[in-house]
């Protein structure tokens, strides 16, 4: 954990991945993140597979946080949350807009409680367009944004990227949106700031960064970045497995073609012209595919690294657990204080030199900090007891 955001209090009303992942990043950077959960807990707590500390999805997205359990359907629970919001710098949620409004978490309601709050809502679709009220899950956003349809451009059928892509991309947008708003406030901007992070728009922008292509310049321009959409761009078979090889620059293509004994291609007139070479990228990839089965993966990597041609073996998910680079840097090291049953943890991957770090704290039990957080918000011991007795709070 890093002390970069010390003194910043974030109230996260988040569930599953999007909200918790963004909240964890802010907590890793030193913000005090108070996770508000329903009395039954974030559903990720019990998601398969589970072990010490709950579901792996919960464990990997909720370190370094304090835990408060409230029934936001009860007036007492909403009143307690309002008191907490009054002490916060940031309110962040990933609820549907209508649900947030009903619970008093809309921008206007929150700004009325705390006129200097940064209010961040991570939602499915931007509120200015006709999709505003649609429900959104990762698969839905992958489909709507064009991500799932990318495979059709290379001759396959639509398919989802097998990771929770939309949630995590939107979470990263939420983090920089919150940080930018905090910087603006620190520089003297007055009043509450509303940050809207729509998953659909975030993933569409992510995809079209390169694939807007010709449509950038003319309404009839072709979309799609040709090199990426070539059906020949893929991991290639070797004698004993798979490898990714990417000659990209003129020098790299020359080095690779020399390695496979195809100097004759280098002498072709079209090869020296980057535009013509790009237009014939399928032919070049076909040469790669034809050559690679002749040797084992390790032999290719050794030869291509000497020539400085970008390459990598194709790792399976399980291979990462023993990857020599990740092992050397202690990527999966479990911080001191984690329960014994957790044998691997994930780090904050961004490094900051010259900043002293402290050990991460493991995800805590549901409502573990309820009493302390309420006390810090000004509730007396009697009021806290009454909240617990009413069933509006647990811990």
Short mmCIF file of C-alpha atoms in Angstrom, two decimals:
data_model
loop_
_atom_site.label_atom_id
_atom_site.label_comp_id
_atom_site.label_asym_id
_atom_site.label_seq_id
_atom_site.Cartn_x
_atom_site.Cartn_y
_atom_site.Cartn_z
CA UNK A 1 0.00 0.00 0.00
CA UNK A 2 1.28 3.47 -0.95
CA UNK A 3 0.74 6.74 0.93
CA UNK A 4 -0.02 8.84 -2.16
CA UNK A 5 -3.70 9.46 -1.40
CA UNK A 6 -3.46 9.71 2.38
CA UNK A 7 -6.21 11.89 3.83
CA UNK A 8 -8.71 11.06 1.07
CA UNK A 9 -11.84 9.21 2.22
CA UNK A 10 -13.70 7.22 -0.41
CA UNK A 11 -17.11 5.66 0.16
CA UNK A 12 -17.49 2.74 -2.24
CA UNK A 13 -20.97 1.33 -2.76
CA UNK A 14 -19.74 -1.26 -5.22
CA UNK A 15 -20.28 -4.89 -6.00
CA UNK A 16 -18.71 -7.78 -7.94
CA UNK A 17 -15.82 -6.33 -10.05
CA UNK A 18 -16.27 -2.81 -11.45
CA UNK A 19 -16.76 -0.90 -8.21
CA UNK A 20 -14.53 -3.08 -6.03
CA UNK A 21 -11.64 -3.11 -8.55
CA UNK A 22 -11.64 0.69 -8.81
CA UNK A 23 -11.98 1.03 -5.05
CA UNK A 24 -9.08 -1.35 -4.49
CA UNK A 25 -6.79 0.69 -6.74
CA UNK A 26 -7.62 3.85 -4.78
CA UNK A 27 -7.04 1.94 -1.52
CA UNK A 28 -3.71 0.62 -2.83
CA UNK A 29 -2.69 4.24 -3.43
CA UNK A 30 -3.42 5.12 0.19
CA UNK A 31 -6.99 6.40 0.20
CA UNK A 32 -9.19 5.35 3.09
CA UNK A 33 -11.79 3.30 1.23
CA UNK A 34 -14.91 2.37 3.16
CA UNK A 35 -16.83 -0.36 1.36
CA UNK A 36 -20.56 -0.24 2.04
CA UNK A 37 -22.24 -3.61 1.57
CA UNK A 38 -25.78 -4.86 2.04
CA UNK A 39 -26.36 -7.01 5.11
CA UNK A 40 -25.99 -10.16 3.00
CA UNK A 41 -22.70 -8.87 1.61
CA UNK A 42 -21.30 -8.31 -1.85
CA UNK A 43 -22.40 -11.32 -3.92
CA UNK A 44 -18.74 -11.87 -4.88
CA UNK A 45 -18.05 -12.92 -1.27
CA UNK A 46 -19.61 -16.28 -2.05
CA UNK A 47 -18.71 -16.61 -5.73
CA UNK A 48 -17.04 -19.84 -6.83
CA UNK A 49 -14.30 -20.75 -6.18
CA UNK A 50 -14.12 -19.78 -2.53
CA UNK A 51 -11.77 -20.46 0.35
CA UNK A 52 -10.19 -18.50 3.16
CA UNK A 53 -11.66 -15.01 3.14
CA UNK A 54 -14.52 -15.86 0.77
CA UNK A 55 -14.77 -16.06 -2.99
CA UNK A 56 -11.57 -15.54 -4.97
CA UNK A 57 -13.28 -12.76 -6.93
CA UNK A 58 -13.91 -10.93 -3.66
CA UNK A 59 -10.45 -11.60 -2.22
CA UNK A 60 -8.74 -10.24 -5.33
CA UNK A 61 -10.74 -7.00 -5.48
CA UNK A 62 -11.19 -5.85 -1.90
CA UNK A 63 -7.88 -5.58 -0.06
CA UNK A 64 -6.91 -2.49 1.98
CA UNK A 65 -10.54 -1.49 2.65
CA UNK A 66 -12.70 -0.96 5.71
CA UNK A 67 -16.05 -2.76 5.74
CA UNK A 68 -19.43 -1.33 6.72
CA UNK A 69 -22.65 -3.35 6.37
CA UNK A 70 -25.88 -1.32 6.01
CA UNK A 71 -29.45 -2.03 4.98
CA UNK A 72 -29.97 0.85 2.56
CA UNK A 73 -33.62 -0.09 2.12
CA UNK A 74 -34.20 0.93 5.74
CA UNK A 75 -34.47 4.65 6.60
CA UNK A 76 -31.96 4.17 9.42
CA UNK A 77 -29.44 2.64 7.03
CA UNK A 78 -29.81 5.46 4.53
CA UNK A 79 -29.47 8.03 7.32
CA UNK A 80 -26.26 6.38 8.52
CA UNK A 81 -24.86 6.42 4.99
CA UNK A 82 -25.76 10.11 4.65
CA UNK A 83 -23.73 10.87 7.77
CA UNK A 84 -20.80 8.95 6.29
CA UNK A 85 -21.09 10.78 2.96
CA UNK A 86 -20.85 14.05 4.85
CA UNK A 87 -17.33 13.09 5.96
CA UNK A 88 -16.14 11.80 2.58
CA UNK A 89 -14.16 13.19 -0.33
CA UNK A 90 -15.53 10.71 -2.86
CA UNK A 91 -18.74 8.72 -3.26
CA UNK A 92 -18.39 6.00 -5.85
CA UNK A 93 -21.02 3.47 -6.93
CA UNK A 94 -21.64 1.05 -9.80
CA UNK A 95 -25.40 0.74 -9.40
CA UNK A 96 -28.09 1.36 -11.99
CA UNK A 97 -29.08 5.02 -11.95
CA UNK A 98 -32.69 4.44 -10.91
CA UNK A 99 -31.60 2.23 -8.00
CA UNK A 100 -29.03 4.80 -6.88
CA UNK A 101 -31.66 7.54 -6.97
CA UNK A 102 -34.05 5.49 -4.85
CA UNK A 103 -31.36 4.97 -2.23
CA UNK A 104 -30.38 8.65 -2.10
CA UNK A 105 -27.12 8.14 -3.99
CA UNK A 106 -27.87 10.31 -7.02
CA UNK A 107 -25.66 13.31 -7.63
CA UNK A 108 -28.11 15.97 -6.49
CA UNK A 109 -28.92 14.17 -3.24
CA UNK A 110 -25.27 13.49 -2.44
CA UNK A 111 -24.17 17.04 -3.32
CA UNK A 112 -26.86 18.40 -0.99
CA UNK A 113 -25.29 16.39 1.86
CA UNK A 114 -21.70 17.25 0.97
CA UNK A 115 -21.23 20.24 -1.36
CA UNK A 116 -17.55 19.43 -2.00
CA UNK A 117 -17.99 15.76 -2.84
CA UNK A 118 -16.63 14.01 -5.92
CA UNK A 119 -19.55 11.85 -7.05
CA UNK A 120 -18.59 9.03 -9.44
CA UNK A 121 -21.20 6.74 -10.97
CA UNK A 122 -20.00 3.81 -13.06
CA UNK A 123 -23.02 2.79 -15.11
CA UNK A 124 -23.89 0.75 -18.17
CA UNK A 125 -24.76 3.47 -20.68
CA UNK A 126 -24.36 7.25 -20.68
CA UNK A 127 -27.41 9.14 -19.47
CA UNK A 128 -27.62 11.42 -22.53
CA UNK A 129 -28.49 8.64 -24.97
CA UNK A 130 -31.40 6.31 -25.69
CA UNK A 131 -29.72 3.31 -24.04
CA UNK A 132 -29.63 5.08 -20.68
CA UNK A 133 -32.01 2.72 -18.88
CA UNK A 134 -30.74 -0.59 -20.25
CA UNK A 135 -29.32 -3.14 -17.81
CA UNK A 136 -25.63 -3.81 -18.35
CA UNK A 137 -23.35 -6.73 -17.62
CA UNK A 138 -19.92 -7.46 -19.03
CA UNK A 139 -21.16 -9.74 -21.83
CA UNK A 140 -23.83 -7.21 -22.83
CA UNK A 141 -21.28 -4.41 -23.07
CA UNK A 142 -18.80 -6.58 -24.99
CA UNK A 143 -21.58 -7.31 -27.48
CA UNK A 144 -22.84 -3.73 -27.79
CA UNK A 145 -19.39 -2.15 -28.05
CA UNK A 146 -18.14 -4.27 -30.96
CA UNK A 147 -15.65 -6.28 -28.91
CA UNK A 148 -17.54 -9.56 -29.29
CA UNK A 149 -17.99 -8.96 -33.02
CA UNK A 150 -14.28 -8.47 -33.72
CA UNK A 151 -13.82 -12.17 -34.38
CA UNK A 152 -16.17 -11.99 -37.38
CA UNK A 153 -13.63 -9.77 -39.14
CA UNK A 154 -11.10 -12.60 -39.05
CA UNK A 155 -13.42 -15.30 -40.33
CA UNK A 156 -14.90 -16.61 -37.10
CA UNK A 157 -18.18 -16.10 -35.31
CA UNK A 158 -18.78 -13.51 -32.61
CA UNK A 159 -17.28 -14.42 -29.25
CA UNK A 160 -16.68 -12.83 -25.90
CA UNK A 161 -13.17 -12.09 -24.70
CA UNK A 162 -12.88 -14.56 -21.80
CA UNK A 163 -12.12 -12.00 -19.13
CA UNK A 164 -14.30 -9.46 -17.34
CA UNK A 165 -13.12 -6.82 -19.77
CA UNK A 166 -15.82 -4.14 -19.69
CA UNK A 167 -15.89 -3.94 -15.89
CA UNK A 168 -12.13 -3.62 -15.58
CA UNK A 169 -11.75 -1.09 -18.39
CA UNK A 170 -14.54 1.03 -16.90
CA UNK A 171 -12.95 0.72 -13.45
CA UNK A 172 -9.69 2.17 -14.76
CA UNK A 173 -11.61 5.05 -16.34
CA UNK A 174 -13.35 5.62 -13.01
CA UNK A 175 -10.03 5.79 -11.17
CA UNK A 176 -8.53 8.45 -13.41
CA UNK A 177 -11.84 10.33 -13.45
CA UNK A 178 -11.90 10.44 -9.67
CA UNK A 179 -8.24 11.42 -9.43
CA UNK A 180 -8.68 14.23 -11.97
CA UNK A 181 -11.64 15.59 -10.01
CA UNK A 182 -9.65 15.45 -6.78
CA UNK A 183 -6.80 17.37 -8.40
CA UNK A 184 -9.25 19.99 -9.67
CA UNK A 185 -10.68 20.38 -6.18
CA UNK A 186 -7.17 20.64 -4.68
CA UNK A 187 -6.44 23.39 -7.22
CA UNK A 188 -9.34 25.45 -5.91
CA UNK A 189 -12.36 24.31 -7.90
CA UNK A 190 -15.42 24.77 -5.74
CA UNK A 191 -18.58 22.74 -5.55
CA UNK A 192 -19.39 19.10 -6.03
CA UNK A 193 -18.07 17.36 -9.14
CA UNK A 194 -20.04 14.71 -10.99
CA UNK A 195 -18.09 11.99 -12.80
CA UNK A 196 -20.07 9.64 -15.05
CA UNK A 197 -18.32 6.51 -16.32
CA UNK A 198 -20.46 4.59 -18.83
CA UNK A 199 -19.19 1.09 -19.58
CA UNK A 200 -20.51 1.16 -23.17
CA UNK A 201 -18.80 4.38 -24.14
CA UNK A 202 -15.61 3.41 -22.29
CA UNK A 203 -15.30 0.13 -24.16
CA UNK A 204 -16.32 1.67 -27.52
CA UNK A 205 -13.57 4.29 -27.14
CA UNK A 206 -11.13 1.56 -26.09
CA UNK A 207 -11.92 -0.47 -29.22
CA UNK A 208 -12.08 2.37 -31.72
CA UNK A 209 -8.77 3.91 -30.67
CA UNK A 210 -7.18 2.04 -33.57
CA UNK A 211 -10.20 0.56 -35.33
CA UNK A 212 -11.83 3.90 -36.20
CA UNK A 213 -9.09 3.90 -38.84
CA UNK A 214 -10.25 5.33 -42.19
CA UNK A 215 -13.53 6.56 -40.73
CA UNK A 216 -11.46 9.12 -38.84
CA UNK A 217 -11.11 11.12 -42.04
CA UNK A 218 -14.24 10.52 -44.15
CA UNK A 219 -17.76 9.29 -43.60
CA UNK A 220 -17.21 6.52 -46.16
CA UNK A 221 -13.79 5.52 -44.82
CA UNK A 222 -13.28 1.92 -43.83
CA UNK A 223 -13.22 1.04 -40.15
CA UNK A 224 -10.78 -1.55 -38.84
CA UNK A 225 -7.00 -1.56 -38.44
CA UNK A 226 -5.92 -4.00 -41.19
CA UNK A 227 -2.93 -5.59 -39.48
CA UNK A 228 -4.97 -6.48 -36.41
CA UNK A 229 -7.86 -7.86 -38.43
CA UNK A 230 -5.77 -10.09 -40.67
CA UNK A 231 -6.91 -13.71 -40.21
CA UNK A 232 -3.22 -14.62 -40.38
CA UNK A 233 -2.43 -12.59 -37.26
CA UNK A 234 -2.57 -15.23 -34.57
CA UNK A 235 -0.37 -17.34 -32.34
CA UNK A 236 1.63 -19.75 -34.52
CA UNK A 237 2.32 -23.44 -34.10
CA UNK A 238 5.85 -24.57 -33.45
CA UNK A 239 7.19 -28.11 -33.34
CA UNK A 240 6.10 -28.48 -29.71
CA UNK A 241 3.61 -25.71 -28.91
CA UNK A 242 2.65 -22.15 -29.75
CA UNK A 243 4.47 -18.86 -30.11
CA UNK A 244 3.67 -15.22 -30.78
CA UNK A 245 6.05 -13.49 -33.18
CA UNK A 246 5.66 -9.85 -34.18
CA UNK A 247 8.16 -8.41 -36.63
CA UNK A 248 6.87 -4.85 -36.77
CA UNK A 249 9.55 -2.49 -38.00
CA UNK A 250 11.49 -2.75 -41.26
CA UNK A 251 14.56 -3.93 -39.35
CA UNK A 252 12.59 -6.61 -37.50
CA UNK A 253 11.05 -7.98 -40.70
CA UNK A 254 14.46 -8.12 -42.34
CA UNK A 255 15.92 -9.93 -39.32
CA UNK A 256 13.10 -12.47 -39.22
CA UNK A 257 13.18 -13.19 -42.95
CA UNK A 258 16.94 -13.66 -42.76
CA UNK A 259 16.45 -16.13 -39.88
CA UNK A 260 14.09 -18.29 -41.95
CA UNK A 261 16.19 -18.03 -45.12
CA UNK A 262 13.76 -15.86 -47.08
CA UNK A 263 16.09 -13.03 -48.08
CA UNK A 264 14.42 -13.18 -51.50
CA UNK A 265 11.40 -11.40 -50.02
CA UNK A 266 13.59 -8.57 -48.75
CA UNK A 267 14.73 -7.82 -52.31
CA UNK A 268 11.17 -7.35 -53.63
CA UNK A 269 10.36 -3.76 -54.61
CA UNK A 270 7.22 -3.65 -52.47
CA UNK A 271 9.02 -4.75 -49.31
CA UNK A 272 10.90 -1.47 -48.86
CA UNK A 273 7.67 0.57 -48.90
CA UNK A 274 5.89 0.41 -45.50
CA UNK A 275 2.49 1.04 -47.09
CA UNK A 276 2.89 -1.74 -49.62
CA UNK A 277 4.28 -4.04 -46.96
CA UNK A 278 1.23 -3.34 -44.81
CA UNK A 279 -1.08 -4.07 -47.73
CA UNK A 280 0.55 -7.49 -48.10
CA UNK A 281 0.69 -8.28 -44.39
CA UNK A 282 -1.28 -11.48 -44.94
CA UNK A 283 1.45 -12.82 -47.22
CA UNK A 284 4.10 -12.01 -44.63
CA UNK A 285 2.16 -13.66 -41.83
CA UNK A 286 1.73 -16.72 -44.05
CA UNK A 287 5.53 -16.95 -44.31
CA UNK A 288 5.75 -16.80 -40.52
CA UNK A 289 3.13 -19.56 -40.13
CA UNK A 290 4.88 -21.78 -42.67
CA UNK A 291 8.32 -21.46 -41.09
CA UNK A 292 7.62 -21.86 -37.38
CA UNK A 293 6.63 -25.55 -37.20
CA UNK A 294 10.20 -26.48 -38.13
CA UNK A 295 11.61 -25.78 -34.65
CA UNK A 296 10.63 -26.02 -30.99
CA UNK A 297 9.32 -22.95 -29.19
CA UNK A 298 12.42 -22.51 -27.02
CA UNK A 299 14.69 -22.71 -30.09
CA UNK A 300 12.72 -20.00 -31.85
CA UNK A 301 12.77 -17.73 -28.82
CA UNK A 302 16.53 -18.13 -28.43
CA UNK A 303 17.15 -17.36 -32.11
CA UNK A 304 14.74 -14.44 -32.34
CA UNK A 305 15.90 -12.81 -29.12
CA UNK A 306 19.43 -12.70 -30.57
CA UNK A 307 18.01 -10.86 -33.59
CA UNK A 308 15.83 -8.64 -31.33
CA UNK A 309 12.60 -9.76 -32.97
CA UNK A 310 9.66 -9.49 -30.52
CA UNK A 311 8.38 -12.92 -29.53
CA UNK A 312 6.93 -14.88 -26.65
CA UNK A 313 5.72 -18.35 -25.92
CA UNK A 314 1.94 -18.55 -25.59
CA UNK A 315 1.30 -18.99 -21.88
CA UNK A 316 -1.74 -20.64 -20.38
CA UNK A 317 -3.32 -19.08 -17.32
CA UNK A 318 -1.70 -21.72 -15.13
CA UNK A 319 1.72 -21.02 -16.62
CA UNK A 320 1.69 -17.58 -15.02
CA UNK A 321 1.88 -19.16 -11.58
CA UNK A 322 5.40 -20.39 -12.34
CA UNK A 323 6.48 -17.74 -14.84
CA UNK A 324 10.16 -16.96 -14.10
CA UNK A 325 9.73 -13.20 -14.45
CA UNK A 326 6.72 -13.05 -12.14
CA UNK A 327 8.44 -15.38 -9.70
CA UNK A 328 11.59 -13.26 -9.63
CA UNK A 329 9.69 -10.05 -8.81
CA UNK A 330 7.52 -11.73 -6.16
CA UNK A 331 4.35 -11.05 -8.11
CA UNK A 332 2.22 -13.51 -6.12
CA UNK A 333 3.81 -12.92 -2.71
CA UNK A 334 1.25 -12.90 0.11
CA UNK A 335 1.59 -9.87 2.42
CA UNK A 336 2.18 -10.42 6.12
CA UNK A 337 -1.06 -10.65 8.02
CA UNK A 338 -3.06 -12.45 5.33
CA UNK A 339 -4.86 -15.60 6.49
CA UNK A 340 -2.89 -18.83 6.13
CA UNK A 341 -5.30 -20.24 3.56
CA UNK A 342 -4.42 -17.56 1.00
CA UNK A 343 -1.24 -18.70 -0.76
CA UNK A 344 -1.16 -16.17 -3.61
CA UNK A 345 -2.13 -12.51 -3.77
CA UNK A 346 -2.05 -9.98 -6.60
CA UNK A 347 0.02 -6.80 -6.37
CA UNK A 348 -0.57 -3.21 -7.33
CA UNK A 349 1.40 -3.42 -10.61
CA UNK A 350 2.36 0.27 -10.86
CA UNK A 351 5.66 0.99 -9.10
CA UNK A 352 6.68 4.28 -7.52
CA UNK A 353 10.32 4.80 -6.64
CA UNK A 354 11.05 7.06 -3.70
CA UNK A 355 7.73 6.25 -1.99
CA UNK A 356 7.76 4.17 1.16
CA UNK A 357 5.24 1.35 1.07
CA UNK A 358 3.37 -0.47 3.81
CA UNK A 359 1.99 -3.99 3.78
CA UNK A 360 -1.42 -4.60 2.23
CA UNK A 361 -4.27 -5.70 4.46
CA UNK A 362 -6.41 -8.69 3.56
CA UNK A 363 -10.09 -8.26 2.66
CA UNK A 364 -12.03 -8.08 5.90
CA UNK A 365 -15.15 -9.80 7.09
CA UNK A 366 -18.58 -8.37 6.34
CA UNK A 367 -19.25 -5.38 8.58
CA UNK A 368 -15.91 -5.73 10.38
CA UNK A 369 -15.54 -1.97 10.77
CA UNK A 370 -19.20 -0.97 11.14
CA UNK A 371 -19.01 0.20 14.76
CA UNK A 372 -15.77 2.11 14.34
CA UNK A 373 -16.83 3.86 11.13
CA UNK A 374 -20.15 4.92 12.64
CA UNK A 375 -18.38 6.24 15.72
CA UNK A 376 -16.06 8.28 13.50
CA UNK A 377 -19.15 9.77 11.83
CA UNK A 378 -20.34 11.10 15.19
CA UNK A 379 -22.75 8.39 16.26
CA UNK A 380 -22.82 7.80 20.01
CA UNK A 381 -22.49 4.33 21.46
CA UNK A 382 -26.21 4.35 22.24
CA UNK A 383 -27.10 5.36 18.68
CA UNK A 384 -24.87 2.62 17.27
CA UNK A 385 -26.48 0.04 19.53
CA UNK A 386 -29.89 1.23 18.36
CA UNK A 387 -28.86 0.88 14.71
CA UNK A 388 -27.72 -2.68 15.33
CA UNK A 389 -30.90 -3.46 17.25
CA UNK A 390 -33.02 -2.12 14.38
CA UNK A 391 -31.31 -4.48 11.95
CA UNK A 392 -30.13 -1.59 9.76
CA UNK A 393 -26.46 -2.32 10.51
CA UNK A 394 -24.49 -5.49 11.06
CA UNK A 395 -20.95 -6.33 11.93
#
